[in-house]
Short mmCIF file of C-alpha atoms and ligand atoms in Angstrom, two decimals:
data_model
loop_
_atom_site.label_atom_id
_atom_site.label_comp_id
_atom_site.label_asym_id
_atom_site.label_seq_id
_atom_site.Cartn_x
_atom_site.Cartn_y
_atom_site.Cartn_z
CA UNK A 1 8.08 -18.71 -11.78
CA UNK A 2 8.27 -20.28 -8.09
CA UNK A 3 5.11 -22.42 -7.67
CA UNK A 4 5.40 -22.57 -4.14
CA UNK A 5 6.54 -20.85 -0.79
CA UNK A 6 8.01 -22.06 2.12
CA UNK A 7 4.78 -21.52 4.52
CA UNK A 8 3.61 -21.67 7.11
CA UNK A 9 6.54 -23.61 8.30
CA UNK A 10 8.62 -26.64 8.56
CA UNK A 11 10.51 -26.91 5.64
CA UNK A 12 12.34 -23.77 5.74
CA UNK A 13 15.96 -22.64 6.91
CA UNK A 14 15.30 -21.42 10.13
CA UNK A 15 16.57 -17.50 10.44
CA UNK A 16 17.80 -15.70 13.72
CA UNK A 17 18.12 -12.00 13.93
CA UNK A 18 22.01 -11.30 15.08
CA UNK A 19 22.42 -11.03 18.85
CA UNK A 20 24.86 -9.12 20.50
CA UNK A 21 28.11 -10.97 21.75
CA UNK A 22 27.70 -10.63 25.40
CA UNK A 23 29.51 -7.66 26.86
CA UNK A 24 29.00 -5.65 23.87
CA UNK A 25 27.17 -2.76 24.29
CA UNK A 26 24.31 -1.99 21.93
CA UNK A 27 24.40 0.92 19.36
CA UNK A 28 22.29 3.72 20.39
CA UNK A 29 19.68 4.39 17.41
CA UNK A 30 18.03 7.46 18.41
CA UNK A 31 15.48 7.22 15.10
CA UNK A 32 14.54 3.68 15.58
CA UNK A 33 10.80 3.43 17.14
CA UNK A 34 10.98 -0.58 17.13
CA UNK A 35 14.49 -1.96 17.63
CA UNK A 36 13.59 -5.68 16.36
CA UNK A 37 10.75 -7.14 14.62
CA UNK A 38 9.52 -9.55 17.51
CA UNK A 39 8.64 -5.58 19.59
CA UNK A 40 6.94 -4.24 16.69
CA UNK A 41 4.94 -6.94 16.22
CA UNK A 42 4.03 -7.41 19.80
CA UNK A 43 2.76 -3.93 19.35
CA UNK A 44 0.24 -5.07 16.67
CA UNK A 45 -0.95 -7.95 18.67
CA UNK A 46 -1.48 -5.80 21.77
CA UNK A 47 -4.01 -3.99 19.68
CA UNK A 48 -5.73 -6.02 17.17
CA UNK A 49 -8.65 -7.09 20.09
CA UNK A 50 -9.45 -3.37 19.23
CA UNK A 51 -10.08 -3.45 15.79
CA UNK A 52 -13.85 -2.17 15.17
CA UNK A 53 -14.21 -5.62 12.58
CA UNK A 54 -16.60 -8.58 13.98
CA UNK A 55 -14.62 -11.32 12.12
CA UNK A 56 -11.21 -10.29 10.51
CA UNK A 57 -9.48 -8.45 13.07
CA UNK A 58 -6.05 -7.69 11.82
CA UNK A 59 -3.05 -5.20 12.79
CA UNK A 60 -0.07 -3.94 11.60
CA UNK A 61 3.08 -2.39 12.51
CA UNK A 62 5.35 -0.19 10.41
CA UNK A 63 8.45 0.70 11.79
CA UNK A 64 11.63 1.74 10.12
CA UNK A 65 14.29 4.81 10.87
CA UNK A 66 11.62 7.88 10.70
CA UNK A 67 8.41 5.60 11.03
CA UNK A 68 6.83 3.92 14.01
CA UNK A 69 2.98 3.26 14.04
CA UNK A 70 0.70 0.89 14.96
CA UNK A 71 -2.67 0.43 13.33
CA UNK A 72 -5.79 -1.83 12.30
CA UNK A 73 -8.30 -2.24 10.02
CA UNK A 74 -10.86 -0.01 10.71
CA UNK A 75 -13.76 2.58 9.14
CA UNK A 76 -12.90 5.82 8.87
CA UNK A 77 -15.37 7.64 10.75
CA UNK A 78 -17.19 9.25 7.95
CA UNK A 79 -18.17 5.98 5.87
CA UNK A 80 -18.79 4.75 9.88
CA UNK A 81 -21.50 7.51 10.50
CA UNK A 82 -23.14 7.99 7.06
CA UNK A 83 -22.81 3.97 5.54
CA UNK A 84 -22.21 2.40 8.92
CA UNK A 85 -20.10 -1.38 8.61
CA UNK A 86 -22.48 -3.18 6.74
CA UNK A 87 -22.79 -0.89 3.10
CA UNK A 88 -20.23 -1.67 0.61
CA UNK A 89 -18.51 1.49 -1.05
CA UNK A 90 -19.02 1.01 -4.52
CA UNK A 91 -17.59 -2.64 -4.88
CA UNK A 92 -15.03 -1.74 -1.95
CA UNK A 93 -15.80 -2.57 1.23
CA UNK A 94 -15.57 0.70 3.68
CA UNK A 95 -12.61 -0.13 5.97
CA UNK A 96 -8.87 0.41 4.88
CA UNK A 97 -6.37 -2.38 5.91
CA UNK A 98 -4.35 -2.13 8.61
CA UNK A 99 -1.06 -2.39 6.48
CA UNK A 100 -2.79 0.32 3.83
CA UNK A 101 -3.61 2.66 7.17
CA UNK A 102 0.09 2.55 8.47
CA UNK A 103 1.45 3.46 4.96
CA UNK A 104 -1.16 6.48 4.34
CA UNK A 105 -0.79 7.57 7.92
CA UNK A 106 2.98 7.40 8.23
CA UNK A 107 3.78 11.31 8.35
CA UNK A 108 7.11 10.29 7.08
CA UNK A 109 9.20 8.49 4.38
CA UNK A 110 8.29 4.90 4.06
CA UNK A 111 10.67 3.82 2.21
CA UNK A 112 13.23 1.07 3.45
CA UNK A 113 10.96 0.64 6.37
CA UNK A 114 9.57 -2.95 7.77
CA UNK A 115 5.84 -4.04 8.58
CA UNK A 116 4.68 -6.58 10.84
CA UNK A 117 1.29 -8.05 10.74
CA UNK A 118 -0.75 -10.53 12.58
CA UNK A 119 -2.29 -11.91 9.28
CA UNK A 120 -1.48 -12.88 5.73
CA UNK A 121 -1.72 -9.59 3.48
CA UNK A 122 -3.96 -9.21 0.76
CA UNK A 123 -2.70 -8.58 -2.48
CA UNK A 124 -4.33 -4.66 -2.89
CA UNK A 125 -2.13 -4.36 0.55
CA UNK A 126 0.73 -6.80 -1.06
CA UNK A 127 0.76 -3.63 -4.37
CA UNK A 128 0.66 -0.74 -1.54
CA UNK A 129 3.51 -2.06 0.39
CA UNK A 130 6.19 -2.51 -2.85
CA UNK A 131 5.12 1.47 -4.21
CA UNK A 132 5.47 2.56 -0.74
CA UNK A 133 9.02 1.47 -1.03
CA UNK A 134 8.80 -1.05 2.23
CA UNK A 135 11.43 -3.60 1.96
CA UNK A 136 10.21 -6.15 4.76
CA UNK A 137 7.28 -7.66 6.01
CA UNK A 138 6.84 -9.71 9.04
CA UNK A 139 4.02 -12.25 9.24
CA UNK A 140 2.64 -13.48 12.89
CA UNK A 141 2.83 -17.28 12.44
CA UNK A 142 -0.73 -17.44 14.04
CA UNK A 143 -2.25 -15.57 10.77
CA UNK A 144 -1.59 -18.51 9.11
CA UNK A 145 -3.76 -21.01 11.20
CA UNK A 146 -6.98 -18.41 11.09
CA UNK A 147 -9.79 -19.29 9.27
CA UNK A 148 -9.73 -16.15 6.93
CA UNK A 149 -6.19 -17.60 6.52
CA UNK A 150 -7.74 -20.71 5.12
CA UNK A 151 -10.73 -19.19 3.21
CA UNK A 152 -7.91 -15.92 1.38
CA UNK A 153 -5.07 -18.35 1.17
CA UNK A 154 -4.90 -18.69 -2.37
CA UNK A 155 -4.78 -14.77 -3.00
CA UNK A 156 -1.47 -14.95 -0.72
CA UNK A 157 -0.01 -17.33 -2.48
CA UNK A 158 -0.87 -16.45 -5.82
CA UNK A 159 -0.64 -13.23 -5.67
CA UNK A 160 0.27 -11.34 -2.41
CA UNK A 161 3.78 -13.21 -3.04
CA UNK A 162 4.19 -12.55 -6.76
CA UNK A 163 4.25 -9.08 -6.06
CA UNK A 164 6.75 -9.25 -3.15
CA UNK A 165 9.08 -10.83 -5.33
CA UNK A 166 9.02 -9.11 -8.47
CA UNK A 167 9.03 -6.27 -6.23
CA UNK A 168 12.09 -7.63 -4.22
CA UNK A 169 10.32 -7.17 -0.78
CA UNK A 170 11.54 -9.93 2.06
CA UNK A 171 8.87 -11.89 3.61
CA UNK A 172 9.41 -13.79 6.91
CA UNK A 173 6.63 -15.93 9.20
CA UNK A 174 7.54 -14.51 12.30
CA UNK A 175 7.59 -16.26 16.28
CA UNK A 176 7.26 -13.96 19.03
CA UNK A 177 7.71 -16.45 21.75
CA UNK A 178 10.93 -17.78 20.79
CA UNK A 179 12.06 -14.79 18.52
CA UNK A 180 12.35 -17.07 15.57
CA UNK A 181 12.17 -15.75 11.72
CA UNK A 182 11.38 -18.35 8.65
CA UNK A 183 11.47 -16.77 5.74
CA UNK A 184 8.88 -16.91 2.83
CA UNK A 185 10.95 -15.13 0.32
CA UNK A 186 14.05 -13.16 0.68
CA UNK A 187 14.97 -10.25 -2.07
CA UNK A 188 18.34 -10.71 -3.32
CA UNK A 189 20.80 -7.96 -1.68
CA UNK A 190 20.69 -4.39 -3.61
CA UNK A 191 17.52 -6.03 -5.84
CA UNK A 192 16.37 -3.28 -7.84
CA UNK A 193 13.43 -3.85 -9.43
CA UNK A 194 12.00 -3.09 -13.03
CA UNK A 195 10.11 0.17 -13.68
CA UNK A 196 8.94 1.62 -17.23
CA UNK A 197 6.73 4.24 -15.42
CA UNK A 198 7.92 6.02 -12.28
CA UNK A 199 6.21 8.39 -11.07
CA UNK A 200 7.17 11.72 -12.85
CA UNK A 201 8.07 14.31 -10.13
CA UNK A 202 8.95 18.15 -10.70
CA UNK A 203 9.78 21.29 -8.90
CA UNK A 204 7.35 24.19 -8.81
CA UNK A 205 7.73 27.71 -7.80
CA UNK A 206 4.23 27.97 -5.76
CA UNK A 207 1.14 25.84 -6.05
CA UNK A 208 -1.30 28.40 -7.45
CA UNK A 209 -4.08 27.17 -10.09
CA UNK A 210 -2.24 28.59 -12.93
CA UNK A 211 0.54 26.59 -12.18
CA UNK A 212 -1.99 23.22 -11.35
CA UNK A 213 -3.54 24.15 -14.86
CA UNK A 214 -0.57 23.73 -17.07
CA UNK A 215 0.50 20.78 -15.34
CA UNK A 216 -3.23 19.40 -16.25
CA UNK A 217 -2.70 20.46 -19.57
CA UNK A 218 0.87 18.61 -19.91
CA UNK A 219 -0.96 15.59 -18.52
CA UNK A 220 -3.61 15.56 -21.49
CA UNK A 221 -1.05 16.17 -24.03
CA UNK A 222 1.16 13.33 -22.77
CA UNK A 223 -1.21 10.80 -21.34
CA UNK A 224 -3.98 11.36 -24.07
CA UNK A 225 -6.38 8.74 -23.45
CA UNK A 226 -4.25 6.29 -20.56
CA UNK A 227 -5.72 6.77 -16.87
CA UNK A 228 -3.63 9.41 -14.94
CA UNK A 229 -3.67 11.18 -12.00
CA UNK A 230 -1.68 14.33 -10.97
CA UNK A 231 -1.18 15.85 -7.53
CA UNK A 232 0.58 19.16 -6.08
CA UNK A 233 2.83 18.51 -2.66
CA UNK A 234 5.30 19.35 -0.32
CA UNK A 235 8.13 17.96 1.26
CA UNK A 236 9.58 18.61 4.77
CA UNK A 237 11.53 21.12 3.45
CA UNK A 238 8.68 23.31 2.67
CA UNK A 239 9.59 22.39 -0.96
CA UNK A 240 6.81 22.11 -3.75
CA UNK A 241 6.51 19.48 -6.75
CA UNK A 242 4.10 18.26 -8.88
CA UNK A 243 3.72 14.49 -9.34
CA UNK A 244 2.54 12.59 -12.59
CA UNK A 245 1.43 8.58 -12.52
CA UNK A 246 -0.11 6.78 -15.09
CA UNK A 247 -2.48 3.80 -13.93
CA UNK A 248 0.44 0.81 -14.49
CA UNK A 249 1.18 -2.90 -13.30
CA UNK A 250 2.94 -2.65 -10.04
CA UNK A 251 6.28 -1.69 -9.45
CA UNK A 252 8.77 -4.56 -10.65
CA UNK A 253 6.52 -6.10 -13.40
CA UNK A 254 7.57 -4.82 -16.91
CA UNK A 255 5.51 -4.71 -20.14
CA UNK A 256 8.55 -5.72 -21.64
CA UNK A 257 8.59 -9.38 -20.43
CA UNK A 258 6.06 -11.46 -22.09
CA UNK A 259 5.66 -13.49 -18.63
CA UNK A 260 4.89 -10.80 -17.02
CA UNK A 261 2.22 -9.51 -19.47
CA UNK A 262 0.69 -12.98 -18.83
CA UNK A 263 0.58 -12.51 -15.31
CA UNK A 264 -0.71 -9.08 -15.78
CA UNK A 265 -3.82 -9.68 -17.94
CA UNK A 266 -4.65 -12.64 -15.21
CA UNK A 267 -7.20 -11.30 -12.82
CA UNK A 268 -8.84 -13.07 -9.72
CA UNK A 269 -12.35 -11.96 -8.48
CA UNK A 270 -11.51 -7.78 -7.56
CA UNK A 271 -7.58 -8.69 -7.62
CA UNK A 272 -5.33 -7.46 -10.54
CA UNK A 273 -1.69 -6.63 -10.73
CA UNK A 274 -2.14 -3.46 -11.96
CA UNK A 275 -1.87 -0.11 -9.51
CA UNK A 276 -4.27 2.66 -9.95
CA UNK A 277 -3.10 5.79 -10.41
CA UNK A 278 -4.37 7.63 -6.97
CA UNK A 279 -3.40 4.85 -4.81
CA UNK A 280 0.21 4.56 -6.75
CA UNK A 281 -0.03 8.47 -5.85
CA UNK A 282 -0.83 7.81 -2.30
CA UNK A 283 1.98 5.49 -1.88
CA UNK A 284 4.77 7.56 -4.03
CA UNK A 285 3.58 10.13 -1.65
CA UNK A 286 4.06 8.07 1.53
CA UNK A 287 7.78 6.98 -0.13
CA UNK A 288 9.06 9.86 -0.29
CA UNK A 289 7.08 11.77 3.39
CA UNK A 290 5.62 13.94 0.64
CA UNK A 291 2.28 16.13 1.67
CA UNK A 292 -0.70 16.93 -0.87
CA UNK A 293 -1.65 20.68 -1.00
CA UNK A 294 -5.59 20.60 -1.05
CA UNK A 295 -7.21 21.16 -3.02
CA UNK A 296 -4.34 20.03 -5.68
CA UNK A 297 -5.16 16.69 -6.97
CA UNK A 298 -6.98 15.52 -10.09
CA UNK A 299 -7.68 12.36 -11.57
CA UNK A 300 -8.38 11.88 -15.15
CA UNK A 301 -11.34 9.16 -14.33
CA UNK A 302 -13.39 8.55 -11.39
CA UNK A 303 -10.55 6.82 -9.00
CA UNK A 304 -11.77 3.39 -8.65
CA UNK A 305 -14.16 2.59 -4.70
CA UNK A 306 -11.06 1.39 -3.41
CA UNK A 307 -8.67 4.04 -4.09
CA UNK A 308 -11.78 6.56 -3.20
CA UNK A 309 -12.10 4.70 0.13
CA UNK A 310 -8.41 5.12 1.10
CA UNK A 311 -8.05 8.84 -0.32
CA UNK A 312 -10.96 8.92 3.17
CA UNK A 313 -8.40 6.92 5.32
CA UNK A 314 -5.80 9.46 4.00
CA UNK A 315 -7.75 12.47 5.28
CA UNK A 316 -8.44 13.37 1.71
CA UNK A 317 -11.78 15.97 0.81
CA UNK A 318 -11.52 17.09 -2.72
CA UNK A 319 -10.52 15.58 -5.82
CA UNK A 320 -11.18 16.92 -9.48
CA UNK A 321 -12.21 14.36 -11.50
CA UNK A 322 -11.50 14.66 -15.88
CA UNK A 323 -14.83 12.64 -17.15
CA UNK A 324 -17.10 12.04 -14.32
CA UNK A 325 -18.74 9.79 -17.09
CA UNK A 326 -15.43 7.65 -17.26
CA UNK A 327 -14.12 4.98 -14.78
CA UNK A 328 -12.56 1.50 -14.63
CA UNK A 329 -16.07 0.14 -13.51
CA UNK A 330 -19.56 1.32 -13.16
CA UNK A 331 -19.18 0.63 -9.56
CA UNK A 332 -16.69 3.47 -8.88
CA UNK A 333 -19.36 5.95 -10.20
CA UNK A 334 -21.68 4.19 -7.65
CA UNK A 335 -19.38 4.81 -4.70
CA UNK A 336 -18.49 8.72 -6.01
CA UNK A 337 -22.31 8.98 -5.87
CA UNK A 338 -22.66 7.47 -2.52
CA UNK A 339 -19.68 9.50 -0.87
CA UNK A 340 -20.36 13.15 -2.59
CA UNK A 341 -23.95 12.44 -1.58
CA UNK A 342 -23.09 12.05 2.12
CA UNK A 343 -20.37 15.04 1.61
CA UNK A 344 -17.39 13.15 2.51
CA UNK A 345 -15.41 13.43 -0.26
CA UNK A 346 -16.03 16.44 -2.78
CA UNK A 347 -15.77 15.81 -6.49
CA UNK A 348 -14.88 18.77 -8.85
ZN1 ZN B 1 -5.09 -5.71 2.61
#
């Protein structure tokens, strides 16, 4: 295991994206909403002044052949109006990241895309990112002389960056001025990383509550007493599938590699290494520019604050919970109470 990372900067190779030899003429990309990193994250800076946070204002950009959006961290305006900024969601606070935001928000298949963002990524962000398939992420060099910078730092390093690499997802410090790149990890070409339990995806006729209840009933049989969550979408094609996740360590660490089972029973204040079921969900979902059905999604447990907070960000009402009496924590009980009592997210 790497003890260290080439950060903020000095040390490093020093990284140029490919220019043009002059008198070339460029390809024509139609798709692409950002045609270089040093753009889409000039679109983050241009709006992180905006972002509703007093102290840790951060944005990000994810860009990639269908995806282009900008976004920060931010309340969604439910928590905003019934909780305001200062109540805590269960043990979560009430805003979704910036990176988290672009993901759930993307409309469109995530995977292979790129992120910029103006500040060093958290690891819950760090987890999203890897499930949601992106295989770059640009840091602004300035995130890394902030304060929050120097009070989360250990997180990133620790953690933010374990999961990038066992994940195979690039990460470069990133200078708009000069369009420099240093990188902080780079993914060997074609990585593929390990993965003893994908997400379990299957076509469907119609989504109809027969076909929702023997799906449920599958789930039971096969997951017994592990955490699971289940979910009824549709693609672009107007196609329907049912999804199956089991709560599991993020995507590239296997429980096959006694390392790795070290690293994954090694927890640091509200960070773990393990991805819930809903938000693994969430992110297969963004992947693969899959839609829920409403009304179609069930959770064995009570989803833990976080992933209820972001299910909010995701424009998510309903969710049918297995044992209301069962979750990771006593706090994610808490924040079902505090968001079915204010009506913003329904629990069946
Ligand atoms: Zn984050």
């Amino acid at each position: 295991m790497r003890s260290g990372y080439n950060y903020p900067c000095g040390r490093a190779s020093r990284a140029r994206l490919p220019t043009a030899p002059q008198g070339a003429r460029r390809l024509k990309r139609p798709n692409m909403y950002f045609s270089d990193p040093f753009t889409a994250m000039q679109a983050a800076v241009d709006i992180v002044a905006g972002s509703p946070h007093p102290t840790n204002k951060v944005a990000a950009t994810l860009f990639g052949r269908n995806v282009g959006l900008s976004r920060t961290n931010y309340w969604p305006e439910p928590i905003l109006t019934a909780f305001g900024k200062e109540q805590d969601i269960g043990n979560s606070s009430g805003t979704v990241h910036a990176e988290t935001a672009c993901i759930i928000q993307a409309m469109h298949a995530t995977e292979g895309s790129s992120i910029c963002v103006t500040d060093p990524f958290c690891p819950n962000c760090a987890k999203n990112i890897a499930e949601a398939g992106i295989k770059k992420i640009y840091i602004d060099h300035k995130g890394f002389e902030k304060d929050f910078f120097a009070r989360r730092g250990g997180h990133f390093q620790t953690m933010s960056m374990q999961v990038c690499e066992k994940a195979g997802v690039s990460v470069y410090e990133l200078w708009r001025k000069d369009e420099r790149l240093v990188p902080i990890f780079e993914a060997p070409a074609n990585f593929v990383p390990d993965e003893d339990s994908p997400v379990y995806k299957e076509p469907i006729q119609s989504p109809t509550e027969a076909v929702f209840h023997d799906i449920l009933a599958a789930g039971f049989k096969n997951h017994q007493k592990r955490k699971f969550a289940i979910a009824l979408v549709s693609d672009a094609h107007d196609k329907y599938f049912a999804l199956t996740v089991r709560a599991h360590a993020v995507t590239g660490f296997t429980m096959e590699d006694p390392e790795d089972i070290d690293m994954i029973q090694r927890h640091e204040e509200k960070y773990s290494f393990f991805q819930e079921p809903i938000n693994r969900l969430l992110m297969y979902m963004a992947r693969h520019g899959l839609t829920l059905l409403p009304d179609y999604l069930f959770c064995s447990q009570v989803p833990t604050s976080r992933e209820q907070v972001n299910l909010i960000g995701a424009g998510i009402k309903r969710v049918t919970v297995g044992d209301p009496a069962k979750a990771r924590d006593i706090t994610a009980i808490e924040a079902m109470w505090q968001l079915s009592g204010a009506g913003i997210l329904n629990y069946t």
